[in-house]
Backbone as ProteinMPNN parsed JSONL, in Angstrom:
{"seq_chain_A": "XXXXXXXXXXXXXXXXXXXXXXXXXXXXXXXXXXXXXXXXXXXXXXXXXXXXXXXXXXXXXXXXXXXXXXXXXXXXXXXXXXXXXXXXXXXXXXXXXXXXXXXXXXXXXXXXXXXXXXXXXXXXXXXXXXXXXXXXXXXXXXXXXXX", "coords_chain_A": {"N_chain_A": [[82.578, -52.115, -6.796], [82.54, -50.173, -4.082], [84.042, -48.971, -0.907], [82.842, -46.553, 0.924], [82.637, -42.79, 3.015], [82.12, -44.872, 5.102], [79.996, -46.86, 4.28], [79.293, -49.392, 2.021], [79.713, -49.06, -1.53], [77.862, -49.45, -4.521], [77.902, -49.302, -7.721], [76.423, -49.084, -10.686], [76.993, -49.224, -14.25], [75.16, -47.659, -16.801], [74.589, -46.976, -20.68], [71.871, -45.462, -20.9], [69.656, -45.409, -18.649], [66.014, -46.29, -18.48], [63.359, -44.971, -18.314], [60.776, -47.03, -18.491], [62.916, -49.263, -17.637], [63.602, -48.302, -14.434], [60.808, -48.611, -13.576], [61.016, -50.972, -12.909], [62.437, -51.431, -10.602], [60.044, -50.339, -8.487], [58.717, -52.497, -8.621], [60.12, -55.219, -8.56], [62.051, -56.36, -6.081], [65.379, -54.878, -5.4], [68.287, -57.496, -5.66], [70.913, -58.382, -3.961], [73.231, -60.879, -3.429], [75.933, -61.982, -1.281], [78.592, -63.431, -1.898], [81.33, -66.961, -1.875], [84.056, -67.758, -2.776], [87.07, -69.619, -2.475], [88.258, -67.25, -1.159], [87.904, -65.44, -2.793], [85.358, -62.742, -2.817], [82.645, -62.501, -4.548], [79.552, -60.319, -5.329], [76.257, -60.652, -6.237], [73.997, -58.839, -8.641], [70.938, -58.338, -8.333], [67.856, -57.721, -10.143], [65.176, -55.352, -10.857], [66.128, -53.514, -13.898], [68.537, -55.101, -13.972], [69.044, -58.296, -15.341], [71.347, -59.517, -14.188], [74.106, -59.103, -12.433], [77.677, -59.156, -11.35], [80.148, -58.156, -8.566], [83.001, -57.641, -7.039], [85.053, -57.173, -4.389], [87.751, -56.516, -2.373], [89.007, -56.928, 0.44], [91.536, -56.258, 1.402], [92.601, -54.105, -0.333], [91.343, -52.165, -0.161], [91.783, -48.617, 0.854], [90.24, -48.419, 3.251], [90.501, -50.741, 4.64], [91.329, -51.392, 8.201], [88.937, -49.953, 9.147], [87.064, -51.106, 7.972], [86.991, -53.539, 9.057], [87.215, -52.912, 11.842], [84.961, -52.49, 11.933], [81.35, -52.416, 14.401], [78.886, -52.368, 14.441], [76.63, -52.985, 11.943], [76.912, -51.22, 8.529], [76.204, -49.26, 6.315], [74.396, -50.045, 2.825], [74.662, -49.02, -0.329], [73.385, -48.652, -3.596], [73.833, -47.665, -6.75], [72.617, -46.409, -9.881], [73.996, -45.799, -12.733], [74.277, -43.349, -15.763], [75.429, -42.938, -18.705], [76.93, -40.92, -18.507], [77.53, -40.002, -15.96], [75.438, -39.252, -14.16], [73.348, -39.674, -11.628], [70.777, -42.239, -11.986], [68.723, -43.871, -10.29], [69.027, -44.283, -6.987], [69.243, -46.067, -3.592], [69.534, -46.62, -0.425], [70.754, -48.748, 2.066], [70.381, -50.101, 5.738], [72.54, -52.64, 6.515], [71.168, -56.141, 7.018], [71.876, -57.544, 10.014], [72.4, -60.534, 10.556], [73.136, -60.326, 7.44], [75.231, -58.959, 7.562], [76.901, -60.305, 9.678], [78.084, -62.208, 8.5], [79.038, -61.63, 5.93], [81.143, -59.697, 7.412], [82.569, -61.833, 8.67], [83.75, -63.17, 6.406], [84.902, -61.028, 5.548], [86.843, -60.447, 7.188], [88.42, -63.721, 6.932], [89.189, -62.992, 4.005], [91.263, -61.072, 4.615], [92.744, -61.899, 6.489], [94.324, -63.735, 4.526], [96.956, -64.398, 2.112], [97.863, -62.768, -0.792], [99.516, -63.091, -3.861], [101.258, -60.944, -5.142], [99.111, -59.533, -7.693], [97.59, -61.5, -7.95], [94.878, -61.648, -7.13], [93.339, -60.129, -8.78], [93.729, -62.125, -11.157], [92.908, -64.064, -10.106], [89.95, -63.303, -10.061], [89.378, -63.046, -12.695], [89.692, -65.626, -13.688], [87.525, -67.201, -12.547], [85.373, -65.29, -13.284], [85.502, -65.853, -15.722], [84.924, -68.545, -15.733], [81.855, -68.507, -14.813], [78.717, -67.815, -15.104], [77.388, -64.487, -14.278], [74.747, -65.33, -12.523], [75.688, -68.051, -12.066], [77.097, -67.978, -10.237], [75.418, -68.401, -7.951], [75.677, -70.766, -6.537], [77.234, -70.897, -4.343], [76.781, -68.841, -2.604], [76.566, -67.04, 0.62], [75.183, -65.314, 1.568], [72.056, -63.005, 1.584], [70.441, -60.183, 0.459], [67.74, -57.86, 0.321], [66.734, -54.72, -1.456]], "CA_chain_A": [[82.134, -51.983, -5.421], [83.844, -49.874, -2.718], [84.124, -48.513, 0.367], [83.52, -44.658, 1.258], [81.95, -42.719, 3.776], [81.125, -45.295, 6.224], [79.094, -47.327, 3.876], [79.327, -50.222, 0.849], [79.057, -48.494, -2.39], [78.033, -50.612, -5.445], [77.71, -48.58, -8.754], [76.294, -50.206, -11.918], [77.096, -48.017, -15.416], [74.741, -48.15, -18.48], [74.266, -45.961, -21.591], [71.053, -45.065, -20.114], [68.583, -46.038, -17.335], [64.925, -45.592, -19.041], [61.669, -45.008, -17.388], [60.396, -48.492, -17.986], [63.668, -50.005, -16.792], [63.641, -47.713, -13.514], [60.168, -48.488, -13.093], [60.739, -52.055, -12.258], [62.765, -51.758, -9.561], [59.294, -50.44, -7.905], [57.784, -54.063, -8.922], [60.989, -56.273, -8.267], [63.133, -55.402, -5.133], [66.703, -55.217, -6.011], [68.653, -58.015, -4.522], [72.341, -58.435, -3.321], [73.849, -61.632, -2.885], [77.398, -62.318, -1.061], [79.322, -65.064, -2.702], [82.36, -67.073, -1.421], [85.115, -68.573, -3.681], [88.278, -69.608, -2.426], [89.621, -65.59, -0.893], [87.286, -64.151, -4.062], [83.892, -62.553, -2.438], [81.31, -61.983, -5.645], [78.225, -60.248, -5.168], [75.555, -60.672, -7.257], [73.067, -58.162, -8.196], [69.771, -58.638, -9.836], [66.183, -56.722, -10.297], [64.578, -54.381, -12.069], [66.552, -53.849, -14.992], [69.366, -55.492, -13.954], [69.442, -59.383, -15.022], [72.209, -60.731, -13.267], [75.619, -58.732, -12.622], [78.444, -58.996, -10.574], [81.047, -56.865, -8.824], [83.708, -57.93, -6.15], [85.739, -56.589, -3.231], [88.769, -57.182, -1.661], [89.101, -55.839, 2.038], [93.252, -56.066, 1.316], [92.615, -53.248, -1.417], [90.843, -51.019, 0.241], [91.821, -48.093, 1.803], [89.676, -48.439, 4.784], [90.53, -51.837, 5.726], [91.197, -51.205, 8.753], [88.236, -49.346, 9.36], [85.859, -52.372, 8.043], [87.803, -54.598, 9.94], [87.01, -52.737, 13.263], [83.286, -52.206, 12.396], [81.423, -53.241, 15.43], [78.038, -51.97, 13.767], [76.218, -53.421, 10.445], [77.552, -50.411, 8.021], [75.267, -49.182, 5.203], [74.938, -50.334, 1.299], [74.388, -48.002, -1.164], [73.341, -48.866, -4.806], [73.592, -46.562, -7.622], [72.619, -46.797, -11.074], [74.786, -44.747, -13.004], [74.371, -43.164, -16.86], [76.811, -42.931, -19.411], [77.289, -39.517, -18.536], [77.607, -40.186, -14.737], [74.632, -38.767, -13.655], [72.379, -40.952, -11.071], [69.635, -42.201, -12.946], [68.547, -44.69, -9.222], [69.945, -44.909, -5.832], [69.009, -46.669, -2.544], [70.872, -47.417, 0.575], [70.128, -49.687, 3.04], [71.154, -50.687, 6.141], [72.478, -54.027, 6.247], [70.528, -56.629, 7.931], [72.787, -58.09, 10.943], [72.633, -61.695, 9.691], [73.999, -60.383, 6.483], [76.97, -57.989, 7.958], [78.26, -60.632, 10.082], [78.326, -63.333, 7.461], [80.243, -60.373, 5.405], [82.338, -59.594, 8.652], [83.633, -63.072, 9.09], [84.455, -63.279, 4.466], [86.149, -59.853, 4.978], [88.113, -61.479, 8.07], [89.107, -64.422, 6.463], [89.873, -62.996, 3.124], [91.734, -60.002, 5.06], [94.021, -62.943, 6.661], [95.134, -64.341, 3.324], [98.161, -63.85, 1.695], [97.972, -63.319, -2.508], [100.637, -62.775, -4.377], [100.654, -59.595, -6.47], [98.367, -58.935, -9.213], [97.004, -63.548, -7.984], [93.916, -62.162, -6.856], [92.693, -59.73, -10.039], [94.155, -63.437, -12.311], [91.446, -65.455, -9.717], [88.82, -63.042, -10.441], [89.179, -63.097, -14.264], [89.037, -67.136, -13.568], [86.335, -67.078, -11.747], [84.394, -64.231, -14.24], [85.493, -66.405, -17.247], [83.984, -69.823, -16.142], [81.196, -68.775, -14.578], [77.9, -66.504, -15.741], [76.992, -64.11, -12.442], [73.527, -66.117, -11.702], [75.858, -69.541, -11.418], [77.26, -67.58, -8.666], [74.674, -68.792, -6.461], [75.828, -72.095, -5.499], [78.635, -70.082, -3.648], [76.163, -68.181, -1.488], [76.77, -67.463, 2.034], [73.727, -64.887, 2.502], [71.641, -62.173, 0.636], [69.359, -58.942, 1.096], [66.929, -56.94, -0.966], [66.875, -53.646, -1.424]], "C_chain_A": [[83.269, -51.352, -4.631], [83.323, -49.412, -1.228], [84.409, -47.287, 0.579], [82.33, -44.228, 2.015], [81.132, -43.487, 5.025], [80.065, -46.396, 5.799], [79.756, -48.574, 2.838], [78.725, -49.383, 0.109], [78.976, -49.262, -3.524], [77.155, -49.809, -6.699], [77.565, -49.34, -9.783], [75.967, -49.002, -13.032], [75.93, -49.008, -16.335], [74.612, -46.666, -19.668], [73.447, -44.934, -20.85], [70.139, -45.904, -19.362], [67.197, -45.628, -18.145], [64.232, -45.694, -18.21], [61.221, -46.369, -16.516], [61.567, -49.381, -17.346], [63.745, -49.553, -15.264], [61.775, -47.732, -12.645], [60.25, -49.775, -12.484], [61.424, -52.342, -11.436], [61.437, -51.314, -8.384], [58.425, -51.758, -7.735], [58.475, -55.027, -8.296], [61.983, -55.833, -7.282], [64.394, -56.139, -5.902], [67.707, -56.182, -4.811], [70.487, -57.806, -4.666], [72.799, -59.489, -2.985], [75.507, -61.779, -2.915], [77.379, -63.71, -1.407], [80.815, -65.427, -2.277], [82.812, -67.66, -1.777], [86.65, -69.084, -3.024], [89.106, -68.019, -2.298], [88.593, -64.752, -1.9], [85.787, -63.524, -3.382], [83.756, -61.798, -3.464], [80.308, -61.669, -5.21], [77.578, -60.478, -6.516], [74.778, -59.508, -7.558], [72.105, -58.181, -9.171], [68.545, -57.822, -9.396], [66.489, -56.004, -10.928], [65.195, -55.155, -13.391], [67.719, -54.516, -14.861], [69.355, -57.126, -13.425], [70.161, -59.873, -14.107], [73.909, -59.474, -13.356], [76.299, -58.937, -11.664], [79.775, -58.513, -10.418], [81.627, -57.735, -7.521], [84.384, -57.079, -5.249], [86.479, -57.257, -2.876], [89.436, -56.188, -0.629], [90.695, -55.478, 1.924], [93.167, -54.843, 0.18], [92.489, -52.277, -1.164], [92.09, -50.445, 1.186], [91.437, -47.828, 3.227], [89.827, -49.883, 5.329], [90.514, -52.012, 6.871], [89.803, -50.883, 9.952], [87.012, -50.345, 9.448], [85.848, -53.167, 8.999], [87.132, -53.812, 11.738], [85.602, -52.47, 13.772], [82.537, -53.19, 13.775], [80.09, -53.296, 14.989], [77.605, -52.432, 12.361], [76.528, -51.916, 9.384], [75.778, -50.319, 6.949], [75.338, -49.913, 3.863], [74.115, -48.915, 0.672], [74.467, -48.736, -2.61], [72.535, -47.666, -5.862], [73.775, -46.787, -9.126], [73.251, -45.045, -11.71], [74.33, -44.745, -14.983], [75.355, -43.1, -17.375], [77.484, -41.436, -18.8], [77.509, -38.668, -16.965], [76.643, -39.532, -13.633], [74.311, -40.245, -13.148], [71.246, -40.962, -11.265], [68.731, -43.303, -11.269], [69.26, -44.698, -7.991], [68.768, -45.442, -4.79], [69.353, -47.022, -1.736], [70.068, -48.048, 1.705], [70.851, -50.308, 4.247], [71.02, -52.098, 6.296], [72.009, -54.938, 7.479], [71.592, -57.353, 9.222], [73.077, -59.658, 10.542], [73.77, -61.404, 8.318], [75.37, -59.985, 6.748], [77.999, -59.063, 8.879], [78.618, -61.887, 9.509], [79.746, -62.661, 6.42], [81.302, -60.393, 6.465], [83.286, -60.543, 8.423], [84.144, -63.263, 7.523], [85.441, -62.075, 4.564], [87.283, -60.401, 6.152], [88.911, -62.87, 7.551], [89.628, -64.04, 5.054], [91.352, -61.869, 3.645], [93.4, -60.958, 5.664], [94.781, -63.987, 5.293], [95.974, -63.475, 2.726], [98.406, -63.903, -0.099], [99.367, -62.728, -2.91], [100.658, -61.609, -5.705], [100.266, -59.991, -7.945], [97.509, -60.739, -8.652], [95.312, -63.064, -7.545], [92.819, -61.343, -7.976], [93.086, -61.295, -11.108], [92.912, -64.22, -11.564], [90.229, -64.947, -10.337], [88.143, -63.286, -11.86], [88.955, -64.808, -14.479], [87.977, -66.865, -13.387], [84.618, -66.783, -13.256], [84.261, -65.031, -15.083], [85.17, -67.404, -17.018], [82.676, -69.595, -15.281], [79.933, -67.211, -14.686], [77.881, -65.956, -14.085], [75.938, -64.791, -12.242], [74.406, -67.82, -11.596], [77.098, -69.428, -10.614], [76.934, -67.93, -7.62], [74.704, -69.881, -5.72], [76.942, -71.501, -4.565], [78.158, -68.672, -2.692], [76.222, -68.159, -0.376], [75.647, -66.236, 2.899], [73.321, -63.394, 1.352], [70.595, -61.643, 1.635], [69.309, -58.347, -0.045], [66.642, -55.898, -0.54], [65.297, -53.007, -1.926]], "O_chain_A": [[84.436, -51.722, -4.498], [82.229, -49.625, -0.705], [85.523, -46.763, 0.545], [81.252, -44.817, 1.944], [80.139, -43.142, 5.665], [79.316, -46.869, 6.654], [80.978, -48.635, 2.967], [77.654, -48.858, 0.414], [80.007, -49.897, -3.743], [75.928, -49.713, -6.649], [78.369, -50.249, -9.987], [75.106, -48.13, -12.92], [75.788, -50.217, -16.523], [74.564, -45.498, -19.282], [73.883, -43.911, -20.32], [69.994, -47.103, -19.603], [67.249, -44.461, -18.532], [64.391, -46.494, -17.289], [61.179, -46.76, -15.349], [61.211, -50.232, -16.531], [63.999, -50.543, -14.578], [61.477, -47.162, -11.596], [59.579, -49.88, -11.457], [61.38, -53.538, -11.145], [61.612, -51.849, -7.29], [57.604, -51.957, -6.84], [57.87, -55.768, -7.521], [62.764, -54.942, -7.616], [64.53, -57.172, -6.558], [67.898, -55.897, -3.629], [71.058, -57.086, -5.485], [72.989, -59.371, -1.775], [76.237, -61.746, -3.906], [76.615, -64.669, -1.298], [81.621, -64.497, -2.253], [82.391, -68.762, -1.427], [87.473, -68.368, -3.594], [90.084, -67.631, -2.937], [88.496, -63.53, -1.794], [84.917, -64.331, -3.708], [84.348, -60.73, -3.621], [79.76, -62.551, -4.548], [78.142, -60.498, -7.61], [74.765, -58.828, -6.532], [72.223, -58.09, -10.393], [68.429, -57.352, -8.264], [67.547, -55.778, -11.514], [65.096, -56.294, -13.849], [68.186, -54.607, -15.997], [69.486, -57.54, -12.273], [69.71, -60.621, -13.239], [74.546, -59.242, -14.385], [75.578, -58.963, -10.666], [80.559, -58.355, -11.355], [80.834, -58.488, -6.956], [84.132, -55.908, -5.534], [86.327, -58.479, -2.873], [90.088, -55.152, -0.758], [91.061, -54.393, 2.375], [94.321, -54.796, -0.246], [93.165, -51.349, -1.608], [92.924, -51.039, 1.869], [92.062, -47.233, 4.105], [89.302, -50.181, 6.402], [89.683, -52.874, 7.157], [89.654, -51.324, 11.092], [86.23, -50.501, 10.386], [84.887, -53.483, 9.701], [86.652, -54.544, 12.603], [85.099, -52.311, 14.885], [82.941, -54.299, 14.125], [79.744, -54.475, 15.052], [78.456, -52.164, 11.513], [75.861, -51.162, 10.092], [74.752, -50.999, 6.932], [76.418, -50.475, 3.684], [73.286, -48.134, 1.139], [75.484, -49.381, -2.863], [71.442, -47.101, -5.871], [74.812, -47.242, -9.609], [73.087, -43.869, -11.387], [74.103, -45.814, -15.55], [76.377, -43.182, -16.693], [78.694, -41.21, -18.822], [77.611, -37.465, -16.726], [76.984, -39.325, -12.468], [74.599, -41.353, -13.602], [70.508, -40.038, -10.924], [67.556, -43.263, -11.634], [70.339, -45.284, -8.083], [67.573, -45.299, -5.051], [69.744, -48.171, -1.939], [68.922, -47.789, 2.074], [71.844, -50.995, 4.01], [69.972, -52.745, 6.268], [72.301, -54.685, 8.648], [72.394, -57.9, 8.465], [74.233, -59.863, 10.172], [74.845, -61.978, 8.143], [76.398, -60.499, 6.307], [79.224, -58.982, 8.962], [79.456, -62.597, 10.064], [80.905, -63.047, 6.261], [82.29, -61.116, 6.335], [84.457, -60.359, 8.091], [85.322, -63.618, 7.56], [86.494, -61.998, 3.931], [88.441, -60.703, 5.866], [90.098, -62.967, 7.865], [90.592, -64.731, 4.726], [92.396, -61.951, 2.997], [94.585, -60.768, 5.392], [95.684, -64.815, 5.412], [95.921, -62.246, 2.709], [98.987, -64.838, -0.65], [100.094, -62.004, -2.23], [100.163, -61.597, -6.832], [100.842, -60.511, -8.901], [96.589, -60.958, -9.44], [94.465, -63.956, -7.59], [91.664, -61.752, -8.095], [92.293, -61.293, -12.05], [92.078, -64.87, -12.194], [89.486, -65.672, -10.999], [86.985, -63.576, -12.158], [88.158, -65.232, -15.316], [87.383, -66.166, -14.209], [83.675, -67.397, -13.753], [83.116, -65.24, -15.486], [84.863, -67.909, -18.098], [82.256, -70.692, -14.913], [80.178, -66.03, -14.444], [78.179, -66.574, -13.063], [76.196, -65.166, -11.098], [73.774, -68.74, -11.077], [77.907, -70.314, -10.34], [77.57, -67.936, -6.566], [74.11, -70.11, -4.667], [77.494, -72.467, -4.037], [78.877, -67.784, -2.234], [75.955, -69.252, 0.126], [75.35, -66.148, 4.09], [74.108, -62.896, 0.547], [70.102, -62.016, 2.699], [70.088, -58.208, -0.988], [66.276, -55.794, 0.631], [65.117, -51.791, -1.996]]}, "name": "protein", "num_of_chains": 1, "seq": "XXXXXXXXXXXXXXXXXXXXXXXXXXXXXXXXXXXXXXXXXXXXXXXXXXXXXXXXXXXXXXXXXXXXXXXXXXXXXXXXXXXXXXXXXXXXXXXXXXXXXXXXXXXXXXXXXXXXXXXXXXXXXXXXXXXXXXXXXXXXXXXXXXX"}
């Protein structure tokens, strides 16, 4: 997951995207849930073909911190299913519902005021990743939107 153009971008690779997997995001909307760990925000992301995955952010990483940080406006998302071969086999962007952006807002403000200690917050994530599948993510929900 990053941050470019003005938007949330959240890219998910596979070999390939097929038909029937690309048809069921017309059946199942694709959802998005923010997740809040101790400083770690996990999203989730599930539909169509995509069981259960998750991808993180950390507003201290980014280059646009700043920039998030001063949004006054709900920003866009963007989700893009990507091939092996980096073609876009799906996209969709959406803007984000106001409920969700300032639930986000206030996780990128408080993780933005914490202080890790180099390389402590890629070692939380790999915690995190390694005891827990992405769908038992969701007790650690602080708000979601479907795409």
């Amino acid at each position: 997951m990053d941050y470019a153009d003005g938007r949330f971008i959240v890219a998910i690779k596979d070999d390939c995207w097929n038909e029937e997997e690309l048809a069921l995001l017309k059946q199942e909307p694709f959802a998005v849930t923010l997740c809040w760990y101790h400083g770690i925000m996990p999203f989730i992301l599930e539909g169509g073909p995509v069981d259960s995955s998750d991808v993180y952010f950390n507003v201290q990483e980014s280059d646009f911190r700043d920039e998030i940080l001063g949004l006054t406006q709900a920003p866009e998302m963007e989700i893009v299913l990507l091939n092996a071969d980096n073609t876009i086999a799906w996209q969709k962007r959406k803007q984000l519902p106001d409920p969700f952006w300032h639930q986000l807002k206030t996780l990128l403000e408080q993780q933005a005021a914490l202080q890790f200690m180099p390389g402590e917050y890629d070692v939380n994530v790999e915690g995190l990743m390694s005891a827990c599948e992405p769908f038992e993510l969701h007790r650690y929900e602080k708000a979601a939107v479907k795409f």
